[in-house]
Amino acid sequence: MGALSFLWNSTRGARLRPWRSPYLLWRIETYSGMHAEEIGAKDVMRFLWQEKWQFLRFLRWTEEIRKESKTPHA
């Protein structure tokens, strides 16, 4: 559920075209060094395929953080 939640939130305003999401473009730019203005649909798909294991690890991490933030701390 965390992965879907992250993708839903990160593509707000561009859900049918996630490669236009400013947040995803920023994340890819930050991680890869590609310039956000030059990133297209093929670049996003290629990046996700090449970095799929890192991306899945990131999604698991976001789920852990989400669960931890909902856990009441003593």
Coordinates of N, CA, C and O in Angstrom, one line a residue:
M1 N 0.8 -1.2 0.0 CA 0.0 0.0 0.0 C 0.9 1.3 0.0 O 0.5 2.2 -0.6
G2 N 2.0 1.2 0.6 CA 2.9 2.4 0.7 C 3.4 2.8 -0.6 O 3.5 4.0 -0.9
A3 N 3.7 1.8 -1.5 CA 4.2 2.2 -2.9 C 3.1 2.9 -3.6 O 3.4 3.9 -4.3
L4 N 1.9 2.4 -3.6 CA 0.8 3.0 -4.3 C 0.5 4.4 -3.7 O 0.3 5.3 -4.5
S5 N 0.6 4.5 -2.4 CA 0.3 5.8 -1.8 C 1.4 6.8 -2.2 O 1.1 8.0 -2.6
F6 N 2.7 6.4 -2.2 CA 3.7 7.3 -2.7 C 3.5 7.7 -4.1 O 3.6 8.9 -4.5
L7 N 3.3 6.7 -5.0 CA 3.1 7.1 -6.4 C 1.9 8.0 -6.6 O 1.9 8.9 -7.4
W8 N 0.8 7.7 -5.9 CA -0.4 8.5 -6.0 C -0.1 10.0 -5.6 O -0.4 10.9 -6.3
N9 N 0.6 10.1 -4.5 CA 0.9 11.5 -4.0 C 2.0 12.2 -4.9 O 1.9 13.4 -5.1
S10 N 3.0 11.4 -5.3 CA 4.1 12.1 -6.0 C 3.7 12.4 -7.5 O 4.4 13.2 -8.1
T11 N 2.6 11.9 -8.0 CA 2.2 12.3 -9.3 C 1.0 13.2 -9.4 O 0.3 13.3 -10.4
R12 N 0.7 13.8 -8.3 CA -0.5 14.7 -8.2 C -0.4 15.7 -9.3 O 0.6 16.3 -9.5
G13 N -1.5 15.8 -10.1 CA -1.5 16.8 -11.2 C -1.0 16.2 -12.5 O -1.2 16.8 -13.5
A14 N -0.4 15.0 -12.4 CA 0.1 14.4 -13.6 C 0.0 12.8 -13.5 O 0.8 12.1 -14.0
R15 N -1.1 12.4 -13.0 CA -1.3 11.0 -12.7 C -1.3 10.1 -14.0 O -0.8 9.0 -14.0
L16 N -1.9 10.6 -15.1 CA -1.9 9.9 -16.3 C -0.6 10.0 -17.1 O -0.4 9.3 -18.0
R17 N 0.2 11.0 -16.7 CA 1.5 11.2 -17.3 C 2.5 11.5 -16.2 O 3.0 12.6 -16.0
P18 N 2.9 10.4 -15.5 CA 3.9 10.6 -14.4 C 5.2 11.2 -14.7 O 5.8 11.8 -13.9
W19 N 5.6 11.1 -16.0 CA 6.8 11.7 -16.4 C 6.8 13.3 -16.4 O 7.8 13.9 -16.6
R20 N 5.6 13.8 -16.2 CA 5.4 15.3 -16.1 C 5.3 15.7 -14.7 O 5.1 16.9 -14.4
S21 N 5.4 14.8 -13.8 CA 5.3 15.2 -12.4 C 6.5 16.0 -11.9 O 7.6 15.4 -12.0
P22 N 6.3 17.2 -11.5 CA 7.5 18.0 -11.0 C 8.3 17.3 -9.9 O 9.5 17.3 -9.9
Y23 N 7.6 16.6 -9.0 CA 8.2 15.9 -7.9 C 9.1 14.7 -8.4 O 10.2 14.6 -8.0
L24 N 8.5 13.9 -9.3 CA 9.3 12.8 -9.8 C 10.5 13.3 -10.7 O 11.6 12.7 -10.6
L25 N 10.3 14.3 -11.5 CA 11.4 14.9 -12.2 C 12.5 15.4 -11.3 O 13.6 15.2 -11.6
W26 N 12.1 16.1 -10.3 CA 13.1 16.6 -9.3 C 13.8 15.4 -8.7 O 15.1 15.5 -8.5
R27 N 13.1 14.3 -8.3 CA 13.8 13.2 -7.6 C 14.8 12.5 -8.6 O 15.9 12.2 -8.3
I28 N 14.3 12.4 -9.9 CA 15.2 11.7 -10.9 C 16.4 12.6 -11.1 O 17.5 12.2 -11.2
E29 N 16.2 13.9 -11.3 CA 17.2 14.9 -11.5 C 18.3 14.8 -10.3 O 19.5 14.7 -10.5
T30 N 17.8 14.8 -9.1 CA 18.6 14.8 -7.9 C 19.4 13.5 -7.9 O 20.6 13.5 -7.6
Y31 N 18.8 12.4 -8.2 CA 19.4 11.1 -8.1 C 20.4 10.8 -9.2 O 21.5 10.3 -9.0
S32 N 20.0 11.2 -10.5 CA 20.7 10.8 -11.6 C 21.6 11.9 -12.2 O 22.6 11.5 -12.9
G33 N 21.3 13.1 -11.9 CA 22.1 14.2 -12.5 C 21.5 14.7 -13.9 O 22.0 15.7 -14.4
M34 N 20.5 14.0 -14.4 CA 19.9 14.5 -15.6 C 19.1 15.8 -15.3 O 18.7 16.0 -14.2
H35 N 19.0 16.6 -16.2 CA 18.3 17.9 -16.0 C 16.8 17.6 -16.2 O 16.4 17.1 -17.2
A36 N 16.0 18.1 -15.2 CA 14.6 17.9 -15.2 C 13.9 18.3 -16.5 O 13.0 17.7 -17.0
E37 N 14.4 19.5 -17.1 CA 13.7 20.0 -18.3 C 13.9 19.1 -19.5 O 13.2 19.2 -20.5
E38 N 14.9 18.2 -19.4 CA 15.3 17.4 -20.5 C 14.7 15.9 -20.4 O 14.9 15.1 -21.3
I39 N 14.1 15.7 -19.3 CA 13.6 14.3 -19.0 C 12.2 14.1 -19.6 O 11.3 14.9 -19.4
G40 N 12.1 13.1 -20.5 CA 10.8 12.7 -21.1 C 10.3 11.4 -20.6 O 10.9 10.8 -19.7
A41 N 9.2 11.0 -21.2 CA 8.6 9.7 -20.8 C 9.6 8.5 -20.9 O 9.7 7.7 -20.0
K42 N 10.3 8.4 -22.0 CA 11.3 7.3 -22.2 C 12.4 7.4 -21.2 O 12.8 6.3 -20.7
D43 N 12.8 8.6 -20.8 CA 13.8 8.7 -19.8 C 13.4 8.2 -18.4 O 14.1 7.5 -17.7
V44 N 12.1 8.6 -18.1 CA 11.6 8.1 -16.8 C 11.4 6.6 -16.8 O 11.9 6.0 -15.8
M45 N 10.9 6.1 -17.9 CA 10.7 4.6 -17.9 C 12.1 3.9 -17.9 O 12.2 2.9 -17.2
R46 N 13.0 4.4 -18.6 CA 14.4 3.8 -18.6 C 15.0 3.9 -17.3 O 15.6 2.9 -16.8
F47 N 14.9 5.1 -16.6 CA 15.4 5.2 -15.3 C 14.8 4.3 -14.3 O 15.5 3.6 -13.5
L48 N 13.5 4.2 -14.3 CA 12.8 3.2 -13.4 C 13.2 1.8 -13.6 O 13.4 1.0 -12.7
W49 N 13.4 1.4 -14.9 CA 13.8 0.1 -15.2 C 15.2 -0.2 -14.7 O 15.5 -1.2 -14.1
Q50 N 16.1 0.8 -15.0 CA 17.5 0.6 -14.6 C 17.7 0.6 -13.1 O 18.6 -0.1 -12.6
E51 N 16.9 1.4 -12.4 CA 17.1 1.6 -11.0 C 15.9 0.9 -10.2 O 15.6 1.3 -9.1
K52 N 15.3 -0.1 -10.8 CA 14.2 -0.8 -10.2 C 14.4 -1.3 -8.8 O 13.6 -1.1 -7.9
W53 N 15.6 -1.9 -8.5 CA 15.8 -2.4 -7.2 C 16.0 -1.3 -6.2 O 15.5 -1.4 -5.1
Q54 N 16.7 -0.2 -6.6 CA 16.8 0.9 -5.7 C 15.5 1.6 -5.5 O 15.2 2.0 -4.4
F55 N 14.7 1.7 -6.5 CA 13.4 2.3 -6.4 C 12.5 1.4 -5.5 O 11.8 2.0 -4.6
L56 N 12.5 0.1 -5.6 CA 11.7 -0.7 -4.7 C 12.2 -0.6 -3.3 O 11.4 -0.6 -2.3
R57 N 13.5 -0.5 -3.1 CA 14.1 -0.3 -1.8 C 13.6 1.1 -1.2 O 13.2 1.1 0.0
F58 N 13.6 2.1 -2.0 CA 13.1 3.4 -1.6 C 11.6 3.3 -1.2 O 11.2 3.9 -0.2
L59 N 10.8 2.6 -2.0 CA 9.4 2.5 -1.7 C 9.2 1.7 -0.4 O 8.3 2.1 0.4
R60 N 10.0 0.7 -0.1 CA 9.9 0.0 1.2 C 10.3 0.9 2.3 O 9.6 0.9 3.4
W61 N 11.3 1.7 2.1 CA 11.7 2.7 3.1 C 10.6 3.7 3.4 O 10.3 4.0 4.6
T62 N 9.9 4.2 2.4 CA 8.8 5.2 2.6 C 7.7 4.5 3.4 O 7.1 5.2 4.2
E63 N 7.5 3.2 3.1 CA 6.4 2.5 3.9 C 6.8 2.4 5.4 O 6.0 2.6 6.3
E64 N 8.1 2.1 5.6 CA 8.6 2.0 7.0 C 8.4 3.4 7.7 O 7.9 3.4 8.9
I65 N 8.8 4.4 7.1 CA 8.6 5.8 7.6 C 7.2 6.1 7.9 O 6.8 6.7 8.9
R66 N 6.3 5.8 6.9 CA 4.9 6.0 7.1 C 4.3 5.3 8.3 O 3.6 5.9 9.2
K67 N 4.7 4.0 8.4 CA 4.2 3.2 9.6 C 4.8 3.8 10.9 O 4.1 3.9 11.9
E68 N 6.0 4.1 10.9 CA 6.7 4.7 12.1 C 6.0 6.0 12.5 O 5.8 6.3 13.7
S69 N 5.6 6.8 11.6 CA 5.0 8.1 11.9 C 3.6 7.9 12.5 O 3.1 8.8 13.2
K70 N 3.0 6.8 12.2 CA 1.6 6.5 12.7 C 1.7 5.8 14.1 O 0.7 5.7 14.7
T71 N 2.8 5.3 14.5 CA 3.0 4.6 15.7 C 3.2 5.6 16.8 O 4.0 6.5 16.8
P72 N 2.3 5.6 17.9 CA 2.5 6.5 19.0 C 3.8 6.2 19.7 O 4.1 5.0 20.0
H73 N 4.5 7.2 20.0 CA 5.8 7.1 20.8 C 5.5 7.4 22.2 O 4.8 8.3 22.6
A74 N 6.1 6.6 23.1 CA 5.9 6.8 24.5 C 6.8 7.9 25.1 O 7.7 8.4 24.6

